[in-house]
PDB file of C-alpha atoms in Angstrom:
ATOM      1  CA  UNK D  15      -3.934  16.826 -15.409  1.00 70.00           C
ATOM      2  CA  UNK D  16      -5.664  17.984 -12.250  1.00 76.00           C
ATOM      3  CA  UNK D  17      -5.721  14.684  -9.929  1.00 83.00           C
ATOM      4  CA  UNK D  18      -7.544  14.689  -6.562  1.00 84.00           C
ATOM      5  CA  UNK D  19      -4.751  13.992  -4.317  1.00 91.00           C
ATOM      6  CA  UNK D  20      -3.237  15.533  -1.539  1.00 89.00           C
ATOM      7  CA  UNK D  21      -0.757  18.454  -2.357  1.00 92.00           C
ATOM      8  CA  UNK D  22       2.333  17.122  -1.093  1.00 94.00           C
ATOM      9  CA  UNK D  23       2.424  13.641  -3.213  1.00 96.00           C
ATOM     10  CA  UNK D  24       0.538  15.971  -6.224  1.00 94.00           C
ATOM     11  CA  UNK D  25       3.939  18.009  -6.084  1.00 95.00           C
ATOM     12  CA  UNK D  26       6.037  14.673  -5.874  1.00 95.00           C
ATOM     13  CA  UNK D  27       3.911  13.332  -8.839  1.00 96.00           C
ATOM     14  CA  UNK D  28       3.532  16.426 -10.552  1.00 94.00           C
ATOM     15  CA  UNK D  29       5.309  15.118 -13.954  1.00 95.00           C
ATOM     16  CA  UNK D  30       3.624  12.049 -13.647  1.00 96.00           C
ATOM     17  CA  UNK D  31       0.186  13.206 -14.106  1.00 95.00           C
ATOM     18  CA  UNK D  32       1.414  14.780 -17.263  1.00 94.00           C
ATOM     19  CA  UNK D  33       2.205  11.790 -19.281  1.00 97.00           C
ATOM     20  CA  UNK D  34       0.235  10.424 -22.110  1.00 97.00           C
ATOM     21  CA  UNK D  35       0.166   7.168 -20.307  1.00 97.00           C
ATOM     22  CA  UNK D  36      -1.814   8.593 -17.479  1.00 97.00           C
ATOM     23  CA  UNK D  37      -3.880  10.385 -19.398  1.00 96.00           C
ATOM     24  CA  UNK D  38      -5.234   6.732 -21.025  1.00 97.00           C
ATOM     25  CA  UNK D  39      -5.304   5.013 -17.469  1.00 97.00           C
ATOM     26  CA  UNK D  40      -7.432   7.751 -16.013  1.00 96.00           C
ATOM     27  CA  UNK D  41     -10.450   7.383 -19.493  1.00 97.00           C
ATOM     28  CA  UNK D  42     -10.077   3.453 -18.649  1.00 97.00           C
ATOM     29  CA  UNK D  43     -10.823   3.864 -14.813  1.00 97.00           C
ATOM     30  CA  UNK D  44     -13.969   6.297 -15.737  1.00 96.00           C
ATOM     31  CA  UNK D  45     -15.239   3.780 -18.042  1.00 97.00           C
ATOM     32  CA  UNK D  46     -14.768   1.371 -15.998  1.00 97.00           C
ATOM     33  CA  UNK D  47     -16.657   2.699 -12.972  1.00 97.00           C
ATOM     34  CA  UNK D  48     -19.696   3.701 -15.589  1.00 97.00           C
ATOM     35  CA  UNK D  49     -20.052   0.098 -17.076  1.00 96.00           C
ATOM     36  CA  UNK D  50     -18.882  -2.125 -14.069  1.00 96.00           C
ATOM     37  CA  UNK D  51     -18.997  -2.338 -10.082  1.00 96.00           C
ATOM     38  CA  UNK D  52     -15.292  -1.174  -9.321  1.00 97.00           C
ATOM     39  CA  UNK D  53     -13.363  -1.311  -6.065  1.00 97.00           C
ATOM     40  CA  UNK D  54     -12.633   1.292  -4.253  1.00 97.00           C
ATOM     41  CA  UNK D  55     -14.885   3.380  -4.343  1.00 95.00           C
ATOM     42  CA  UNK D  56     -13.955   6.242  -6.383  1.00 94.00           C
ATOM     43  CA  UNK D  57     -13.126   8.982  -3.929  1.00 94.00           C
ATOM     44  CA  UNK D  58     -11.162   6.361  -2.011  1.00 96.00           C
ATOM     45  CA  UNK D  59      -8.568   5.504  -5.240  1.00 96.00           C
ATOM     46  CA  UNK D  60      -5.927   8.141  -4.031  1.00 96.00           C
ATOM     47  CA  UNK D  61      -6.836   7.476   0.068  1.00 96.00           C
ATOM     48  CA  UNK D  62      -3.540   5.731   1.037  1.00 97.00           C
ATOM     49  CA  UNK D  63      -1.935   9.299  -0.113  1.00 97.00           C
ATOM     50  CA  UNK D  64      -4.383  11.577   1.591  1.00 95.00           C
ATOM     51  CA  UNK D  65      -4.192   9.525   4.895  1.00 97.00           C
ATOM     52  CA  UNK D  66       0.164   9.480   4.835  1.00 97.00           C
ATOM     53  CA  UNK D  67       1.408  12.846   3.834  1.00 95.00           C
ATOM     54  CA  UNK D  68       4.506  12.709   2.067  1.00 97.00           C
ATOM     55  CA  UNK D  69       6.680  14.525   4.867  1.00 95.00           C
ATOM     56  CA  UNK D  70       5.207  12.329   7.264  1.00 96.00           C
ATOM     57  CA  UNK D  71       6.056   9.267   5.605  1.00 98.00           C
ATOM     58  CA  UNK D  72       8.537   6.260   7.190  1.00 98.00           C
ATOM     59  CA  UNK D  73       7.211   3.039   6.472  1.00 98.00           C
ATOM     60  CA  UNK D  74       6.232   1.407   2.990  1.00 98.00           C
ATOM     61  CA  UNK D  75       4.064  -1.877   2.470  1.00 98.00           C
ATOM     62  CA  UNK D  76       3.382  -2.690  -1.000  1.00 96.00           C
ATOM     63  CA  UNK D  77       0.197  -4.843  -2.078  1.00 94.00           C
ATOM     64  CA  UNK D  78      -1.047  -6.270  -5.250  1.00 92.00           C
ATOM     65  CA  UNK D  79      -4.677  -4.694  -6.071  1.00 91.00           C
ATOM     66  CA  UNK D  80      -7.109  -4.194  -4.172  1.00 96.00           C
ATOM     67  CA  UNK D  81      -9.765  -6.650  -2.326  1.00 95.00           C
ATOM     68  CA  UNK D  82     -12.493  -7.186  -4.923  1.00 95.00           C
ATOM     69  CA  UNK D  83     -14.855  -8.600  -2.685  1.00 92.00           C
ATOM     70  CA  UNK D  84     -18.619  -6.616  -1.620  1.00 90.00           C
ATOM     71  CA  UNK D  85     -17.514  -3.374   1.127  1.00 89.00           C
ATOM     72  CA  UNK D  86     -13.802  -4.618   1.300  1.00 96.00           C
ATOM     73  CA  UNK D  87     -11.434  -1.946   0.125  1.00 96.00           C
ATOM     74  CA  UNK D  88     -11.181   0.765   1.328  1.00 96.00           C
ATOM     75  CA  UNK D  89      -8.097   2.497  -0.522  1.00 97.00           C
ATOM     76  CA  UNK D  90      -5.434   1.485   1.724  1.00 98.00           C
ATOM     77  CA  UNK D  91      -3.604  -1.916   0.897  1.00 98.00           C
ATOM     78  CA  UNK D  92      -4.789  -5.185   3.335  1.00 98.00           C
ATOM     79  CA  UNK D  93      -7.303  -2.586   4.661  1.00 98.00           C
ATOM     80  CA  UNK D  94     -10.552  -3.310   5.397  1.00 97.00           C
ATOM     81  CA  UNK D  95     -13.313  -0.661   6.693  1.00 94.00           C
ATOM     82  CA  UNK D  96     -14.658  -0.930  10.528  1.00 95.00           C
ATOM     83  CA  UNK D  97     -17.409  -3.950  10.997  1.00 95.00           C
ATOM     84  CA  UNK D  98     -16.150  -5.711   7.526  1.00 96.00           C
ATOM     85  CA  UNK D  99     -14.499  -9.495   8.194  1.00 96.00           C
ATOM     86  CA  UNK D 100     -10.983  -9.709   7.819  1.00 97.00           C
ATOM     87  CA  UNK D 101      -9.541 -10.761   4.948  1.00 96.00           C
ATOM     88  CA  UNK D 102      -7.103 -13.936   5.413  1.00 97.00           C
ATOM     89  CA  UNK D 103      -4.314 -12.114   4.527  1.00 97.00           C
ATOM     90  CA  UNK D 104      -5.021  -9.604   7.439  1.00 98.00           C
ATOM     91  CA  UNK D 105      -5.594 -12.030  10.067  1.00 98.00           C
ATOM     92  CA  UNK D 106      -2.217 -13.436   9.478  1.00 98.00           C
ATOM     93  CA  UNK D 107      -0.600  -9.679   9.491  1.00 98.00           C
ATOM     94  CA  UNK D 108      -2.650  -9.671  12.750  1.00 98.00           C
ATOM     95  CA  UNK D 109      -1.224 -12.609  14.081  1.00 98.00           C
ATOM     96  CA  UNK D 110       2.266 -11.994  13.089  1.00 98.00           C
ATOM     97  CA  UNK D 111       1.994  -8.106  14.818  1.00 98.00           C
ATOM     98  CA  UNK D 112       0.609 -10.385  18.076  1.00 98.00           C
ATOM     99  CA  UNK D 113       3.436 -12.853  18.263  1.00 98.00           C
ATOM    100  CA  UNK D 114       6.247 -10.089  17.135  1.00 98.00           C
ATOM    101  CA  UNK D 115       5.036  -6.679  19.584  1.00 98.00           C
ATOM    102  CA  UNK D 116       2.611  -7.854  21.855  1.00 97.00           C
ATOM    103  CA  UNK D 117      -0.138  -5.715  20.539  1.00 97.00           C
ATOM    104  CA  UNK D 118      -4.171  -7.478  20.909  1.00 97.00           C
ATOM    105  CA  UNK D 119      -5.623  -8.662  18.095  1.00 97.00           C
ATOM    106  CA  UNK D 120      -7.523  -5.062  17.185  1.00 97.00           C
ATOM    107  CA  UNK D 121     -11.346  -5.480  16.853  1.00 96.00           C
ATOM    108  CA  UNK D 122     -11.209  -3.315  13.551  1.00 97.00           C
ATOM    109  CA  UNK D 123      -8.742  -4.235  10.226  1.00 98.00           C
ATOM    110  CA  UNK D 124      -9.232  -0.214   9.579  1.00 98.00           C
ATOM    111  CA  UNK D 125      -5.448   0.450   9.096  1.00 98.00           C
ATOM    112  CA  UNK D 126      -5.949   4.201   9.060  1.00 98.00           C
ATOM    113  CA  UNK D 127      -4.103   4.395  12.365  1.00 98.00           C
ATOM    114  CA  UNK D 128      -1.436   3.099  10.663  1.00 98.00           C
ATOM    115  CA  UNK D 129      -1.437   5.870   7.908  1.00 98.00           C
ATOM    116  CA  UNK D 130      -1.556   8.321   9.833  1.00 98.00           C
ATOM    117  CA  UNK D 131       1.736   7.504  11.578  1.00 98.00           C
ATOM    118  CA  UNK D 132       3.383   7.674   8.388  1.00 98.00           C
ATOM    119  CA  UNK D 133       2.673   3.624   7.230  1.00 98.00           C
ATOM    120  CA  UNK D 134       1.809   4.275   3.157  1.00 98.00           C
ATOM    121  CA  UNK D 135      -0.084   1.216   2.393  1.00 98.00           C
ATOM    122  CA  UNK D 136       0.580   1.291  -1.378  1.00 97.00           C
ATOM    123  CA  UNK D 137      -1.206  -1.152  -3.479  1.00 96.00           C
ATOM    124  CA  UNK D 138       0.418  -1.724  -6.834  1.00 94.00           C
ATOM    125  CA  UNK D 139      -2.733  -1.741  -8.427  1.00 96.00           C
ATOM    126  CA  UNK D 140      -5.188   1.032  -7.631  1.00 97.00           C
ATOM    127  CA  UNK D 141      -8.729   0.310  -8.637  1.00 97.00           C
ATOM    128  CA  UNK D 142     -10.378  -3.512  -9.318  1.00 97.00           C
ATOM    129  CA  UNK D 143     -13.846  -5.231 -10.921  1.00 97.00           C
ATOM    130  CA  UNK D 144     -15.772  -6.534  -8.350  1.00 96.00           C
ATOM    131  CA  UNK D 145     -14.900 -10.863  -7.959  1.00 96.00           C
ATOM    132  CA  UNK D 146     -12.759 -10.263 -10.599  1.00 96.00           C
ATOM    133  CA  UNK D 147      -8.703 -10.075  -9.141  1.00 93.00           C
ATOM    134  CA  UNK D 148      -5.868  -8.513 -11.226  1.00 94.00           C
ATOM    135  CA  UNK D 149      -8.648  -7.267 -13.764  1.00 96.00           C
ATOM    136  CA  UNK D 150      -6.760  -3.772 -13.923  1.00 97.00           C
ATOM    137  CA  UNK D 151      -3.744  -5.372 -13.835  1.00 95.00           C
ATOM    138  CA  UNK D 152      -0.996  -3.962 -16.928  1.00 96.00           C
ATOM    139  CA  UNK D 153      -3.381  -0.533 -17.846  1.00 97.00           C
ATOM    140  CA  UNK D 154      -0.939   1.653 -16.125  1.00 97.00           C
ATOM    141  CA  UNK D 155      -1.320   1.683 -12.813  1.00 97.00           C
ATOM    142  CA  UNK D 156       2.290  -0.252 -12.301  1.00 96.00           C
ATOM    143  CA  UNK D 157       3.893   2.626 -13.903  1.00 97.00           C
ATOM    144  CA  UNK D 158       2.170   4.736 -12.025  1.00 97.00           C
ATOM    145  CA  UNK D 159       2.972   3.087  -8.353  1.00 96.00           C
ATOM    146  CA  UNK D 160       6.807   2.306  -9.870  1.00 96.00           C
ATOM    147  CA  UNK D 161       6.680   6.169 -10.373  1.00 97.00           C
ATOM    148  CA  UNK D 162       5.651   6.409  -6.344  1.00 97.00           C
ATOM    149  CA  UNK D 163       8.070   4.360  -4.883  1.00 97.00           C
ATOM    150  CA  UNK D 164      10.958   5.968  -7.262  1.00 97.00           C
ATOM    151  CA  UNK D 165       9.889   9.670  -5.764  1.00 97.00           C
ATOM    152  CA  UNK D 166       9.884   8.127  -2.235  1.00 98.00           C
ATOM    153  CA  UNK D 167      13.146   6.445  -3.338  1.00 97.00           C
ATOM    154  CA  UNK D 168      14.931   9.310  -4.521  1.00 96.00           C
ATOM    155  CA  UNK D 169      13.317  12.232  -1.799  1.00 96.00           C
ATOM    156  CA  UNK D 170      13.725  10.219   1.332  1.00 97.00           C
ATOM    157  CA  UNK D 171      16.211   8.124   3.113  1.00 97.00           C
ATOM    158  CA  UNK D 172      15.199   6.527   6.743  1.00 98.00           C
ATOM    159  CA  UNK D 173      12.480   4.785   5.269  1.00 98.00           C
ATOM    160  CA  UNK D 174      11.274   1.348   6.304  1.00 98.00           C
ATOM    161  CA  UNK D 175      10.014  -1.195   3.485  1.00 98.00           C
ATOM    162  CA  UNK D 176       7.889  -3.870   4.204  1.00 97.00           C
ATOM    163  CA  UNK D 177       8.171  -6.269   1.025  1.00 96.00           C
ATOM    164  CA  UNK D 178       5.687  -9.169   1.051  1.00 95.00           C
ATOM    165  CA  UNK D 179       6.556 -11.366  -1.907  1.00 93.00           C
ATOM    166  CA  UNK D 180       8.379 -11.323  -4.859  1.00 91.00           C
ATOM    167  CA  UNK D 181       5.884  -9.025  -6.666  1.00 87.00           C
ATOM    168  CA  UNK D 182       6.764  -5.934  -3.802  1.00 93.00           C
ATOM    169  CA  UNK D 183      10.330  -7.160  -3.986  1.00 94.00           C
ATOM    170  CA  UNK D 184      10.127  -6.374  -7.168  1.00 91.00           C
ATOM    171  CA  UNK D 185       8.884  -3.148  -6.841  1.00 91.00           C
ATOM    172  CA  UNK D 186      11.024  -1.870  -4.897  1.00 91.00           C
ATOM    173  CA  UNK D 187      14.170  -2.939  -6.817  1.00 92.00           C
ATOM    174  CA  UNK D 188      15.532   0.135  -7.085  1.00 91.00           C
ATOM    175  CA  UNK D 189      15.650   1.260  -3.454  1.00 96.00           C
ATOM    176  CA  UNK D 190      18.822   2.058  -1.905  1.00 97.00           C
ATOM    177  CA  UNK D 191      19.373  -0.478   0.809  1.00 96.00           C
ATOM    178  CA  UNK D 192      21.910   1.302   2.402  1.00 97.00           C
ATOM    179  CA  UNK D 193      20.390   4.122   2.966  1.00 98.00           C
ATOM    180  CA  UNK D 194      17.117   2.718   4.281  1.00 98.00           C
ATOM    181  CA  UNK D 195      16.044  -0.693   6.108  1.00 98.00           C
ATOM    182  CA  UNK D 196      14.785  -2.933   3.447  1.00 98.00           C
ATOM    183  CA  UNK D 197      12.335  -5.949   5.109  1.00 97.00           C
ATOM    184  CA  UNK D 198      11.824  -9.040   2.925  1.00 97.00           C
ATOM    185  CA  UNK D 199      10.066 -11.965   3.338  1.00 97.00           C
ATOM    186  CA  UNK D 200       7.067 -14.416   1.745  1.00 96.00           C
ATOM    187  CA  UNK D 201       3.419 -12.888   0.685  1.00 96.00           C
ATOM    188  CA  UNK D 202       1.283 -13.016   4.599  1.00 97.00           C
ATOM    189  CA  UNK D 203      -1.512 -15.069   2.303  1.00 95.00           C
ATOM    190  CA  UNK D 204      -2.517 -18.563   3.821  1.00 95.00           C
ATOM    191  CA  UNK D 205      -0.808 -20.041   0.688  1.00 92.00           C
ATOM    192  CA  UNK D 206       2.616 -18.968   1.591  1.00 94.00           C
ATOM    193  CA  UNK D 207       2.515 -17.404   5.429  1.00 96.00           C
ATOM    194  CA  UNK D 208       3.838 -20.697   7.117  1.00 95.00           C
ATOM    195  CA  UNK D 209       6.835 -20.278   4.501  1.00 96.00           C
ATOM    196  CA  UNK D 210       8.560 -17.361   6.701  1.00 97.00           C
ATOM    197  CA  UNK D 211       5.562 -14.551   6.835  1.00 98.00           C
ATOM    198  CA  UNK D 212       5.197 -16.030  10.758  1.00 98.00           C
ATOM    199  CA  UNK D 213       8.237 -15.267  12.570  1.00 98.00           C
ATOM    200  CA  UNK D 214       9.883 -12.580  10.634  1.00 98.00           C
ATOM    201  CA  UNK D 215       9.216 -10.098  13.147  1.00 98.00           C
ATOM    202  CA  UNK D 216       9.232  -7.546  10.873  1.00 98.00           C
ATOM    203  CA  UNK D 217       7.136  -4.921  13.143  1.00 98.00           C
ATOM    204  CA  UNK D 218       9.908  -4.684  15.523  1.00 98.00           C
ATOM    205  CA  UNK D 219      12.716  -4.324  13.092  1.00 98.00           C
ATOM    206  CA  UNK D 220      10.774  -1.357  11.928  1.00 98.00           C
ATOM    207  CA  UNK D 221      10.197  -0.215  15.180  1.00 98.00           C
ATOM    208  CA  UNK D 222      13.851  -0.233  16.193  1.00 98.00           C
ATOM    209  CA  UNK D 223      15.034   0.741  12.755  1.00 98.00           C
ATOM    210  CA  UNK D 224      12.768   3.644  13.319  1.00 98.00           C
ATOM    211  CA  UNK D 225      14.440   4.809  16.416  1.00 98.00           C
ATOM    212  CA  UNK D 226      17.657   4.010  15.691  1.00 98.00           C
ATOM    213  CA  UNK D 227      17.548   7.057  13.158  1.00 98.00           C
ATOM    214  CA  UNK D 228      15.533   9.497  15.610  1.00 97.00           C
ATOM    215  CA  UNK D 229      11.789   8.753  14.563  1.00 97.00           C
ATOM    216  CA  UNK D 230       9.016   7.682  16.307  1.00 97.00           C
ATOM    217  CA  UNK D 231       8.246   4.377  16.262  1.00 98.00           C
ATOM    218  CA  UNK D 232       4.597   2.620  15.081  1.00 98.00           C
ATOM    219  CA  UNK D 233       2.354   1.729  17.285  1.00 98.00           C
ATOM    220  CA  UNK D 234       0.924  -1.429  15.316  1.00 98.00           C
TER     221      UNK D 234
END
Protein backbone atom coordinates (compact mmCIF):
# COMPACT_ATOMS: atom_id res chain seq x y z
CA UNK A 1 0.00 0.00 0.00
CA UNK A 2 1.36 3.41 -0.93
CA UNK A 3 1.24 5.46 2.54
CA UNK A 4 2.14 9.18 2.65
CA UNK A 5 5.00 9.09 4.91
CA UNK A 6 8.38 10.05 4.82
CA UNK A 7 10.81 7.56 3.01
CA UNK A 8 12.97 6.60 5.72
CA UNK A 9 10.14 5.24 8.32
CA UNK A 10 8.13 4.02 4.77
CA UNK A 11 11.34 1.73 4.34
CA UNK A 12 11.30 0.78 8.17
CA UNK A 13 7.49 0.07 7.79
CA UNK A 14 7.61 -1.22 4.48
CA UNK A 15 6.07 -4.83 5.51
CA UNK A 16 3.77 -3.24 7.64
CA UNK A 17 1.80 -1.42 5.15
CA UNK A 18 1.37 -4.73 3.46
CA UNK A 19 -0.72 -6.51 5.93
CA UNK A 20 -4.35 -7.23 5.67
CA UNK A 21 -4.77 -5.56 8.97
CA UNK A 22 -3.66 -2.26 7.62
CA UNK A 23 -5.35 -2.49 4.75
CA UNK A 24 -8.89 -2.51 7.05
CA UNK A 25 -7.53 0.34 9.42
CA UNK A 26 -6.76 2.60 6.52
CA UNK A 27 -11.01 2.00 4.80
CA UNK A 28 -12.04 2.72 8.64
CA UNK A 29 -9.98 6.05 8.92
CA UNK A 30 -11.46 7.22 5.30
CA UNK A 31 -14.85 6.54 6.47
CA UNK A 32 -14.38 7.96 9.29
CA UNK A 33 -13.14 11.36 8.11
CA UNK A 34 -16.24 11.31 5.39
CA UNK A 35 -19.03 10.73 8.07
CA UNK A 36 -17.44 12.40 11.24
CA UNK A 37 -15.16 15.48 12.36
CA UNK A 38 -11.78 13.52 12.98
CA UNK A 39 -8.60 14.71 14.66
CA UNK A 40 -5.83 15.37 13.08
CA UNK A 41 -6.38 16.61 10.32
CA UNK A 42 -5.73 14.23 7.65
CA UNK A 43 -2.44 15.30 6.15
CA UNK A 44 -1.19 15.66 9.72
CA UNK A 45 -1.90 11.61 10.71
CA UNK A 46 1.75 10.57 9.70
CA UNK A 47 3.38 14.29 10.94
CA UNK A 48 5.30 13.00 14.02
CA UNK A 49 7.25 10.79 11.21
CA UNK A 50 7.76 13.48 8.65
CA UNK A 51 8.98 16.00 11.35
CA UNK A 52 11.73 13.10 13.09
CA UNK A 53 13.45 11.25 10.35
CA UNK A 54 14.30 7.91 11.26
CA UNK A 55 18.24 8.43 11.19
CA UNK A 56 17.77 11.38 13.14
CA UNK A 57 15.90 9.83 15.78
CA UNK A 58 17.10 9.64 19.81
CA UNK A 59 14.33 10.24 21.97
CA UNK A 60 10.82 8.41 22.18
CA UNK A 61 7.61 9.72 24.11
CA UNK A 62 4.66 7.63 23.71
CA UNK A 63 0.97 9.10 24.10
CA UNK A 64 -2.43 7.65 24.09
CA UNK A 65 -4.55 9.29 21.07
CA UNK A 66 -4.72 12.27 20.13
CA UNK A 67 -6.42 15.60 21.72
CA UNK A 68 -10.02 15.49 20.48
CA UNK A 69 -10.81 18.83 21.36
CA UNK A 70 -11.67 21.94 18.38
CA UNK A 71 -7.79 23.00 16.62
CA UNK A 72 -5.86 20.80 19.22
CA UNK A 73 -3.84 18.14 17.50
CA UNK A 74 -1.71 18.65 15.49
CA UNK A 75 -0.07 15.09 14.71
CA UNK A 76 2.57 15.11 17.21
CA UNK A 77 1.69 13.58 20.74
CA UNK A 78 0.93 16.45 23.77
CA UNK A 79 1.31 18.88 20.80
CA UNK A 80 -0.66 21.63 20.35
CA UNK A 81 -0.43 24.19 17.23
CA UNK A 82 0.94 27.97 17.88
CA UNK A 83 -1.92 30.38 19.59
CA UNK A 84 -4.05 27.10 20.79
CA UNK A 85 -4.30 26.83 24.96
CA UNK A 86 -2.37 24.26 26.44
CA UNK A 87 -3.68 21.25 27.24
CA UNK A 88 -3.27 20.26 31.12
CA UNK A 89 -1.19 17.62 30.39
CA UNK A 90 1.29 20.05 28.60
CA UNK A 91 1.43 22.60 31.17
CA UNK A 92 2.60 20.06 33.60
CA UNK A 93 5.36 18.70 30.91
CA UNK A 94 6.05 22.49 30.89
CA UNK A 95 6.44 22.79 34.38
CA UNK A 96 8.36 19.71 34.97
CA UNK A 97 11.02 20.86 31.84
CA UNK A 98 11.09 24.40 34.12
CA UNK A 99 11.90 22.89 37.46
CA UNK A 100 14.28 19.97 35.84
CA UNK A 101 16.56 22.32 32.94
CA UNK A 102 15.86 25.71 33.59
CA UNK A 103 14.25 26.35 30.29
CA UNK A 104 11.08 29.42 30.36
CA UNK A 105 7.88 28.36 30.14
CA UNK A 106 7.74 28.62 25.98
CA UNK A 107 4.88 30.92 24.77
CA UNK A 108 3.93 28.17 22.09
CA UNK A 109 3.05 24.14 23.06
CA UNK A 110 4.17 23.64 19.15
CA UNK A 111 6.62 20.74 19.93
CA UNK A 112 7.98 20.72 16.40
CA UNK A 113 11.29 21.97 17.77
CA UNK A 114 11.37 19.06 19.54
CA UNK A 115 10.94 16.76 16.41
CA UNK A 116 13.16 18.08 14.67
CA UNK A 117 15.98 17.29 17.11
CA UNK A 118 15.16 13.81 16.83
CA UNK A 119 12.14 13.74 19.85
CA UNK A 120 9.38 11.20 17.94
CA UNK A 121 6.30 12.13 19.71
CA UNK A 122 4.44 8.86 18.98
CA UNK A 123 0.89 8.66 19.93
CA UNK A 124 -0.39 5.12 20.25
CA UNK A 125 -3.40 6.00 18.64
CA UNK A 126 -3.23 7.97 15.41
CA UNK A 127 -6.46 9.61 14.41
CA UNK A 128 -9.68 10.50 16.98
CA UNK A 129 -13.68 11.71 16.75
CA UNK A 130 -13.94 15.02 17.78
CA UNK A 131 -15.11 15.10 22.05
CA UNK A 132 -15.08 11.66 21.71
CA UNK A 133 -11.49 10.08 23.50
CA UNK A 134 -10.23 6.52 22.72
CA UNK A 135 -13.01 6.34 19.90
CA UNK A 136 -10.30 4.69 17.50
CA UNK A 137 -9.03 2.91 20.13
CA UNK A 138 -8.52 -1.33 19.20
CA UNK A 139 -9.06 -0.74 15.00
CA UNK A 140 -5.43 -1.23 14.45
CA UNK A 141 -3.63 1.50 15.08
CA UNK A 142 -1.87 -0.33 18.34
CA UNK A 143 -0.51 -2.82 16.03
CA UNK A 144 0.50 -0.46 13.94
CA UNK A 145 2.52 1.91 16.62
CA UNK A 146 3.70 -1.68 18.45
CA UNK A 147 5.07 -2.30 14.85
CA UNK A 148 6.99 1.38 15.22
CA UNK A 149 8.51 1.06 18.35
CA UNK A 150 9.64 -2.76 17.48
CA UNK A 151 11.56 -1.24 14.14
CA UNK A 152 13.02 1.54 16.38
CA UNK A 153 13.68 -1.29 18.88
CA UNK A 154 15.41 -3.59 16.75
CA UNK A 155 17.37 -0.73 14.20
CA UNK A 156 18.64 1.51 16.91
CA UNK A 157 20.38 1.39 20.18
CA UNK A 158 21.23 4.91 22.09
CA UNK A 159 17.78 5.74 22.20
CA UNK A 160 16.08 7.59 25.02
CA UNK A 161 12.37 6.52 26.09
CA UNK A 162 10.23 8.68 27.80
CA UNK A 163 7.36 6.31 29.26
CA UNK A 164 4.45 8.20 30.86
CA UNK A 165 2.19 5.60 32.42
CA UNK A 166 1.57 2.18 32.37
CA UNK A 167 -0.09 2.27 28.91
CA UNK A 168 3.64 3.58 27.22
CA UNK A 169 5.27 1.21 29.67
CA UNK A 170 3.54 -1.11 28.11
CA UNK A 171 4.41 -0.32 24.84
CA UNK A 172 7.56 -0.37 25.03
CA UNK A 173 7.92 -3.79 26.74
CA UNK A 174 10.04 -5.14 24.49
CA UNK A 175 12.86 -2.59 24.43
CA UNK A 176 16.21 -3.58 25.35
CA UNK A 177 17.08 -1.69 28.48
CA UNK A 178 20.50 -2.31 28.29
CA UNK A 179 21.16 -1.13 25.33
CA UNK A 180 19.22 2.13 25.61
CA UNK A 181 18.10 4.49 28.66
CA UNK A 182 14.63 3.50 29.50
CA UNK A 183 12.70 6.61 31.61
CA UNK A 184 9.62 5.57 33.62
CA UNK A 185 7.40 7.27 35.62
CA UNK A 186 3.38 8.25 36.22
CA UNK A 187 1.07 9.73 33.17
CA UNK A 188 2.04 14.07 33.40
CA UNK A 189 -2.10 14.36 33.56
CA UNK A 190 -3.41 16.45 36.63
CA UNK A 191 -4.91 13.10 37.85
CA UNK A 192 -1.66 11.44 38.46
CA UNK A 193 1.35 14.25 37.98
CA UNK A 194 1.74 14.93 41.83
CA UNK A 195 2.25 10.96 42.00
CA UNK A 196 6.04 11.24 40.63
CA UNK A 197 5.47 13.07 37.00
CA UNK A 198 6.98 16.37 39.13
CA UNK A 199 10.39 15.67 40.09
CA UNK A 200 11.49 12.92 37.88
CA UNK A 201 13.74 15.03 36.04
CA UNK A 202 13.51 13.10 33.22
CA UNK A 203 14.76 15.96 30.63
CA UNK A 204 18.11 15.91 32.10
CA UNK A 205 18.59 12.21 32.28
CA UNK A 206 17.98 12.36 28.61
CA UNK A 207 20.12 15.09 28.17
CA UNK A 208 23.09 13.45 29.87
CA UNK A 209 22.18 10.01 28.62
CA UNK A 210 22.39 11.68 25.30
CA UNK A 211 25.91 12.81 25.69
CA UNK A 212 27.17 10.22 27.48
CA UNK A 213 26.93 8.14 24.12
CA UNK A 214 28.25 11.09 21.76
CA UNK A 215 24.86 12.83 20.69
CA UNK A 216 23.66 16.05 20.98
CA UNK A 217 21.63 16.79 23.59
CA UNK A 218 17.75 18.45 23.43
CA UNK A 219 17.25 21.65 23.87
CA UNK A 220 13.68 21.37 25.63
Amino acid sequence: MNVKISPDWKEALAEEFDKSYFADLVDFVKKEYLRARVYPQGKNIFRAFDKCPFDDLKVVIIGQDPYHGEGQANGLCFSVGDGIQFPPSLQNIFQEVHTDTGAPIPASGNLDRWAEQGVLLLNAVLTVRAHEAASHAGMGWERFTDAVVRAIAERKKNVVYMLWGSYAQKKASFVDPSANCVLKTVHPSPLSAYRGFFGCRHFSQANAYLESVGNEPIKW
